[in-house]
mmCIF file of C-alpha atoms in Angstrom:
data_model
loop_
_atom_site.group_PDB
_atom_site.id
_atom_site.type_symbol
_atom_site.label_atom_id
_atom_site.label_comp_id
_atom_site.label_asym_id
_atom_site.label_seq_id
_atom_site.Cartn_x
_atom_site.Cartn_y
_atom_site.Cartn_z
ATOM 1 C CA MET A 1 6.989 35.751 29.115
ATOM 2 C CA PRO A 2 7.349 33.084 26.389
ATOM 3 C CA ARG A 3 6.672 34.269 22.857
ATOM 4 C CA GLU A 4 3.638 33.000 21.021
ATOM 5 C CA HIS A 5 3.836 31.930 17.402
ATOM 6 C CA THR A 6 1.430 30.995 14.664
ATOM 7 C CA GLY A 7 0.699 27.264 14.374
ATOM 8 C CA HIS A 8 0.190 25.336 11.142
ATOM 9 C CA ALA A 9 -3.551 26.024 11.219
ATOM 10 C CA GLY A 10 -2.996 29.773 11.381
ATOM 11 C CA GLU A 11 -4.104 29.983 15.015
ATOM 12 C CA MET A 12 -2.091 31.435 17.871
ATOM 13 C CA ALA A 13 -0.297 28.613 19.610
ATOM 14 C CA SER A 14 -0.084 28.437 23.348
ATOM 15 C CA ALA A 15 3.211 28.529 25.178
ATOM 16 C CA GLU A 16 2.654 24.889 26.142
ATOM 17 C CA PRO A 17 5.313 22.818 24.332
ATOM 18 C CA ALA A 18 4.381 19.617 22.555
ATOM 19 C CA ALA A 19 5.218 16.412 24.316
ATOM 20 C CA SER A 20 8.633 15.179 23.269
ATOM 21 C CA GLY A 21 9.087 11.926 21.422
ATOM 22 C CA THR A 22 5.726 12.048 19.641
ATOM 23 C CA GLY A 23 7.280 12.322 16.192
ATOM 24 C CA MET A 24 4.762 15.052 15.334
ATOM 25 C CA PRO A 25 5.845 18.197 13.473
ATOM 26 C CA GLY A 26 5.101 21.706 14.667
ATOM 27 C CA GLY A 27 6.934 22.004 17.972
ATOM 28 C CA ARG A 28 3.940 23.523 19.793
ATOM 29 C CA ILE A 29 0.250 22.670 19.963
ATOM 30 C CA ALA A 30 -2.469 25.313 19.699
ATOM 31 C CA THR A 31 -4.758 24.984 22.713
ATOM 32 C CA ALA A 32 -7.736 26.113 20.639
ATOM 33 C CA ASP A 33 -7.067 23.294 18.199
ATOM 34 C CA LEU A 34 -7.268 20.716 20.982
ATOM 35 C CA LEU A 35 -10.791 21.903 21.799
ATOM 36 C CA ARG A 36 -12.185 21.746 18.254
ATOM 37 C CA ASP A 37 -15.106 19.366 17.832
ATOM 38 C CA ASP A 38 -15.426 19.530 14.031
ATOM 39 C CA VAL A 39 -13.867 16.695 12.050
ATOM 40 C CA PRO A 40 -11.194 18.099 9.686
ATOM 41 C CA HIS A 41 -12.389 18.347 6.096
ATOM 42 C CA THR A 42 -10.909 15.997 3.489
ATOM 43 C CA ALA A 43 -10.652 17.736 0.129
ATOM 44 C CA GLU A 44 -10.151 14.548 -1.862
ATOM 45 C CA PRO A 45 -9.079 10.946 -1.277
ATOM 46 C CA GLY A 46 -5.422 10.055 -1.335
ATOM 47 C CA THR A 47 -3.597 8.176 -4.061
ATOM 48 C CA VAL A 48 -2.857 4.479 -3.508
ATOM 49 C CA ILE A 49 0.180 3.026 -5.283
ATOM 50 C CA LEU A 50 -0.461 -0.706 -4.972
ATOM 51 C CA LEU A 51 2.677 -2.820 -5.453
ATOM 52 C CA ASN A 52 1.328 -6.229 -6.446
ATOM 53 C CA GLY A 53 3.816 -9.079 -6.591
ATOM 54 C CA THR A 54 4.642 -12.399 -5.026
ATOM 55 C CA SER A 55 6.539 -12.871 -1.832
ATOM 56 C CA SER A 56 10.249 -12.082 -2.364
ATOM 57 C CA SER A 57 9.557 -10.163 -5.590
ATOM 58 C CA GLY A 58 11.081 -6.941 -4.215
ATOM 59 C CA LYS A 59 7.990 -4.908 -3.295
ATOM 60 C CA SER A 60 9.372 -3.554 -0.019
ATOM 61 C CA SER A 61 12.667 -2.505 -1.604
ATOM 62 C CA ILE A 62 10.783 -0.631 -4.321
ATOM 63 C CA ALA A 63 8.603 1.093 -1.717
ATOM 64 C CA GLU A 64 11.654 2.257 0.215
ATOM 65 C CA ALA A 65 13.215 3.639 -2.979
ATOM 66 C CA LEU A 66 9.961 5.235 -4.127
ATOM 67 C CA LEU A 67 8.981 7.318 -1.089
ATOM 68 C CA PRO A 68 11.820 9.881 -1.437
ATOM 69 C CA LEU A 69 11.008 10.348 -5.152
ATOM 70 C CA LEU A 70 7.420 11.412 -4.541
ATOM 71 C CA ALA A 71 6.641 15.107 -4.267
ATOM 72 C CA GLU A 72 3.814 14.609 -1.784
ATOM 73 C CA THR A 73 3.771 12.900 1.596
ATOM 74 C CA TYR A 74 3.185 9.149 1.251
ATOM 75 C CA PHE A 75 2.858 6.403 3.843
ATOM 76 C CA HIS A 76 4.337 2.960 3.231
ATOM 77 C CA MET A 77 1.731 0.401 4.335
ATOM 78 C CA PRO A 78 3.026 -3.171 4.002
ATOM 79 C CA VAL A 79 0.752 -6.020 4.964
ATOM 80 C CA ASP A 80 3.697 -7.611 6.789
ATOM 81 C CA ALA A 81 3.491 -4.788 9.346
ATOM 82 C CA PHE A 82 -0.059 -5.866 10.171
ATOM 83 C CA HIS A 83 0.959 -9.501 10.564
ATOM 84 C CA ALA A 84 3.771 -8.334 12.865
ATOM 85 C CA MET A 85 1.206 -6.741 15.209
ATOM 86 C CA ARG A 86 -0.271 -10.158 16.003
ATOM 87 C CA VAL A 87 0.675 -11.734 19.313
ATOM 88 C CA ASP A 88 3.567 -14.171 18.970
ATOM 89 C CA ARG A 89 1.651 -17.383 19.510
ATOM 90 C CA ASP A 90 1.395 -20.667 17.627
ATOM 91 C CA ILE A 91 -1.668 -20.959 15.385
ATOM 92 C CA ALA A 92 -3.071 -24.374 14.531
ATOM 93 C CA ASP A 93 -2.687 -25.331 10.890
ATOM 94 C CA ASP A 94 -6.459 -25.649 10.510
ATOM 95 C CA ASP A 95 -6.935 -22.067 11.749
ATOM 96 C CA LEU A 96 -4.044 -20.380 9.960
ATOM 97 C CA GLN A 97 -5.741 -19.485 6.672
ATOM 98 C CA ALA A 98 -8.749 -17.978 8.443
ATOM 99 C CA GLU A 99 -6.363 -15.912 10.566
ATOM 100 C CA ILE A 100 -4.536 -14.668 7.466
ATOM 101 C CA ASP A 101 -7.818 -13.895 5.703
ATOM 102 C CA ARG A 102 -9.100 -11.845 8.637
ATOM 103 C CA THR A 103 -5.862 -9.903 8.723
ATOM 104 C CA SER A 104 -6.014 -9.283 4.979
ATOM 105 C CA LYS A 105 -9.632 -8.145 5.164
ATOM 106 C CA GLY A 106 -8.786 -5.735 7.970
ATOM 107 C CA PHE A 107 -5.738 -4.517 6.078
ATOM 108 C CA HIS A 108 -7.881 -3.651 3.042
ATOM 109 C CA ARG A 109 -10.134 -1.543 5.237
ATOM 110 C CA ALA A 110 -7.214 0.181 6.930
ATOM 111 C CA VAL A 111 -5.825 1.113 3.511
ATOM 112 C CA ALA A 112 -9.236 2.320 2.346
ATOM 113 C CA GLY A 113 -9.736 4.355 5.519
ATOM 114 C CA MET A 114 -6.344 6.056 5.268
ATOM 115 C CA ALA A 115 -6.934 6.894 1.610
ATOM 116 C CA ALA A 116 -10.476 8.143 2.248
ATOM 117 C CA ALA A 117 -9.069 10.531 4.852
ATOM 118 C CA GLY A 118 -6.825 12.051 2.175
ATOM 119 C CA ASN A 119 -3.583 10.189 2.845
ATOM 120 C CA ASN A 120 -1.351 9.016 -0.001
ATOM 121 C CA LEU A 121 -0.131 5.434 0.332
ATOM 122 C CA VAL A 122 2.410 3.030 -1.110
ATOM 123 C CA VAL A 123 0.877 -0.361 -0.378
ATOM 124 C CA ASP A 124 3.065 -3.461 -0.428
ATOM 125 C CA TYR A 125 0.641 -6.340 -0.925
ATOM 126 C CA PRO A 126 0.206 -9.486 -3.050
ATOM 127 C CA LEU A 127 -3.182 -9.964 -4.734
ATOM 128 C CA SER A 128 -2.560 -13.687 -4.429
ATOM 129 C CA ARG A 129 -6.210 -14.653 -3.885
ATOM 130 C CA ARG A 130 -9.002 -13.517 -6.159
ATOM 131 C CA TRP A 131 -11.202 -12.319 -3.302
ATOM 132 C CA ARG A 132 -8.476 -9.884 -2.241
ATOM 133 C CA LEU A 133 -8.673 -8.078 -5.576
ATOM 134 C CA LEU A 134 -12.482 -8.066 -5.519
ATOM 135 C CA ASP A 135 -12.529 -6.667 -1.982
ATOM 136 C CA CYS A 136 -10.039 -3.923 -2.853
ATOM 137 C CA LEU A 137 -12.049 -3.017 -5.959
ATOM 138 C CA ALA A 138 -15.124 -2.602 -3.774
ATOM 139 C CA LEU A 139 -13.354 -0.498 -1.131
ATOM 140 C CA LEU A 140 -10.917 1.789 -2.966
ATOM 141 C CA ASP A 141 -11.558 4.786 -5.218
ATOM 142 C CA ALA A 142 -10.586 3.242 -8.568
ATOM 143 C CA ARG A 143 -9.641 6.648 -9.994
ATOM 144 C CA ARG A 144 -6.946 7.068 -7.355
ATOM 145 C CA VAL A 145 -5.241 3.668 -7.511
ATOM 146 C CA VAL A 146 -2.001 3.031 -9.432
ATOM 147 C CA LEU A 147 -1.736 -0.743 -9.789
ATOM 148 C CA VAL A 148 1.879 -1.852 -10.260
ATOM 149 C CA LYS A 149 2.844 -5.303 -11.506
ATOM 150 C CA VAL A 150 6.016 -6.245 -9.641
ATOM 151 C CA TYR A 151 7.346 -9.101 -11.758
ATOM 152 C CA CYS A 152 10.199 -11.500 -11.110
ATOM 153 C CA PRO A 153 10.858 -14.859 -12.861
ATOM 154 C CA ARG A 154 9.957 -17.945 -10.870
ATOM 155 C CA ALA A 155 13.530 -19.287 -10.693
ATOM 156 C CA GLU A 156 14.807 -16.005 -9.281
ATOM 157 C CA LEU A 157 11.964 -15.917 -6.756
ATOM 158 C CA VAL A 158 12.890 -19.374 -5.515
ATOM 159 C CA ARG A 159 16.547 -18.350 -5.245
ATOM 160 C CA ARG A 160 15.679 -15.229 -3.250
ATOM 161 C CA GLU A 161 13.269 -17.089 -0.997
ATOM 162 C CA THR A 162 15.923 -19.702 -0.186
ATOM 163 C CA GLU A 163 18.560 -17.043 0.416
ATOM 164 C CA ARG A 164 16.301 -15.001 2.714
ATOM 165 C CA GLY A 165 15.249 -17.963 4.826
ATOM 166 C CA ASP A 166 12.417 -16.014 6.487
ATOM 167 C CA ARG A 167 9.544 -17.084 4.231
ATOM 168 C CA THR A 168 7.530 -20.288 4.011
ATOM 169 C CA PRO A 169 9.336 -22.454 1.431
ATOM 170 C CA GLY A 170 7.368 -22.578 -1.803
ATOM 171 C CA LEU A 171 5.244 -19.499 -1.019
ATOM 172 C CA ALA A 172 6.507 -17.422 -3.947
ATOM 173 C CA ALA A 173 6.095 -20.311 -6.399
ATOM 174 C CA ALA A 174 2.545 -20.941 -5.172
ATOM 175 C CA GLN A 175 1.607 -17.271 -5.615
ATOM 176 C CA TYR A 176 3.340 -16.943 -8.989
ATOM 177 C CA PRO A 177 0.511 -18.126 -11.322
ATOM 178 C CA VAL A 178 -2.182 -16.282 -9.363
ATOM 179 C CA VAL A 179 -0.911 -12.878 -8.300
ATOM 180 C CA HIS A 180 -1.048 -11.275 -11.769
ATOM 181 C CA ALA A 181 -3.804 -13.478 -13.211
ATOM 182 C CA HIS A 182 -6.245 -10.562 -13.604
ATOM 183 C CA GLY A 183 -3.892 -9.303 -16.325
ATOM 184 C CA VAL A 184 -4.421 -5.525 -16.046
ATOM 185 C CA HIS A 185 -1.923 -3.124 -14.474
ATOM 186 C CA ASP A 186 -0.978 0.536 -14.860
ATOM 187 C CA VAL A 187 2.775 -0.017 -14.612
ATOM 188 C CA THR A 188 4.988 -3.103 -14.936
ATOM 189 C CA VAL A 189 8.447 -3.435 -13.401
ATOM 190 C CA ASP A 190 10.819 -6.407 -13.535
ATOM 191 C CA THR A 191 12.980 -6.690 -10.429
ATOM 192 C CA SER A 192 15.274 -9.234 -12.072
ATOM 193 C CA ARG A 193 16.315 -6.639 -14.669
ATOM 194 C CA GLU A 194 16.002 -3.346 -12.807
ATOM 195 C CA THR A 195 17.198 -2.118 -9.426
ATOM 196 C CA PRO A 196 14.640 -0.982 -6.832
ATOM 197 C CA ARG A 197 15.606 2.605 -7.663
ATOM 198 C CA GLN A 198 15.014 2.072 -11.387
ATOM 199 C CA CYS A 199 11.651 0.441 -10.677
ATOM 200 C CA ALA A 200 10.722 3.331 -8.401
ATOM 201 C CA GLU A 201 11.688 5.874 -11.041
ATOM 202 C CA ARG A 202 9.489 4.083 -13.587
ATOM 203 C CA ILE A 203 6.527 4.281 -11.206
ATOM 204 C CA ALA A 204 7.161 7.959 -10.430
ATOM 205 C CA ARG A 205 7.353 8.797 -14.149
ATOM 206 C CA HIS A 206 3.979 7.175 -14.664
ATOM 207 C CA LEU A 207 2.440 8.981 -11.696
ATOM 208 C CA TYR A 208 3.639 12.419 -12.749
ATOM 209 C CA GLY A 209 3.454 11.918 -16.517
ATOM 210 C CA ASN A 210 -0.258 12.495 -17.098
ATOM 211 C CA PRO A 211 -1.202 8.806 -16.701
ATOM 212 C CA PRO A 212 -3.881 7.510 -19.085
ATOM 213 C CA ARG A 213 -7.461 6.892 -18.063
ATOM 214 C CA PRO A 214 -9.228 4.707 -17.269
ATOM 215 C CA THR A 215 -6.924 3.326 -14.612
ATOM 216 C CA ALA A 216 -6.378 -0.406 -14.251
ATOM 217 C CA PHE A 217 -8.739 -0.435 -11.259
ATOM 218 C CA GLU A 218 -11.391 1.390 -13.291
ATOM 219 C CA ARG A 219 -11.048 -1.146 -16.102
ATOM 220 C CA LEU A 220 -11.210 -4.060 -13.691
ATOM 221 C CA SER A 221 -14.252 -2.563 -11.958
ATOM 222 C CA ALA A 222 -16.016 -2.106 -15.309
ATOM 223 C CA LEU A 223 -15.173 -5.665 -16.318
ATOM 224 C CA LEU A 224 -16.532 -7.004 -13.040
ATOM 225 C CA ALA A 225 -19.716 -4.943 -13.410
ATOM 226 C CA SER A 226 -20.284 -6.219 -16.935
ATOM 227 C CA ARG A 227 -19.926 -9.826 -15.790
ATOM 228 C CA ASN A 228 -22.357 -9.272 -12.943
ATOM 229 C CA THR A 229 -24.978 -7.773 -15.266
ATOM 230 C CA GLY A 230 -24.325 -10.042 -18.243
#
């Protein structure tokens, strides 16, 4: 008779093995857990590390270097992954911006939903339109957001964009004067002077070094509220 063992939830697991290839930890699934009808409790929202920089500024490389440095489990959520889910079909020029805006709006809500469920996230996303910042301020718990300015000089951005060849020419330059225009961040990194690992270490030191309050998102939310009531 197969041995039973205690599952992660402290319940006796059945002898039924988990389906292979699911990527889920645990090895076995407790039958009783499959029959639960109560939604698991979320103790507190997750932390969102928001890497804000132009296209080709190095956000994804920083995210990849950062995840192994973090003590807790974090998900990397890049907006490019959401664009990659879209069917491979030509979009008329007149419809393209609306398509991008819908994707961005949905992405904000996916990030907010994951964080609200208690998941920690490293979000790779340019705040290249003012409404994006305003929407994120409205959706995210400002106390739990670490806003990172991912800076790179314009000339270096253009060089990288040309070398990569997989971005719309001129995209980084167009985003450059806008993406950091709100002026407030918790951490600043310069990818022209530091490696992705060094940038990641700077972010981790901030996160685990008793970061000051209010956060950048709290300050931006307060500023927005004062303008709305002024």
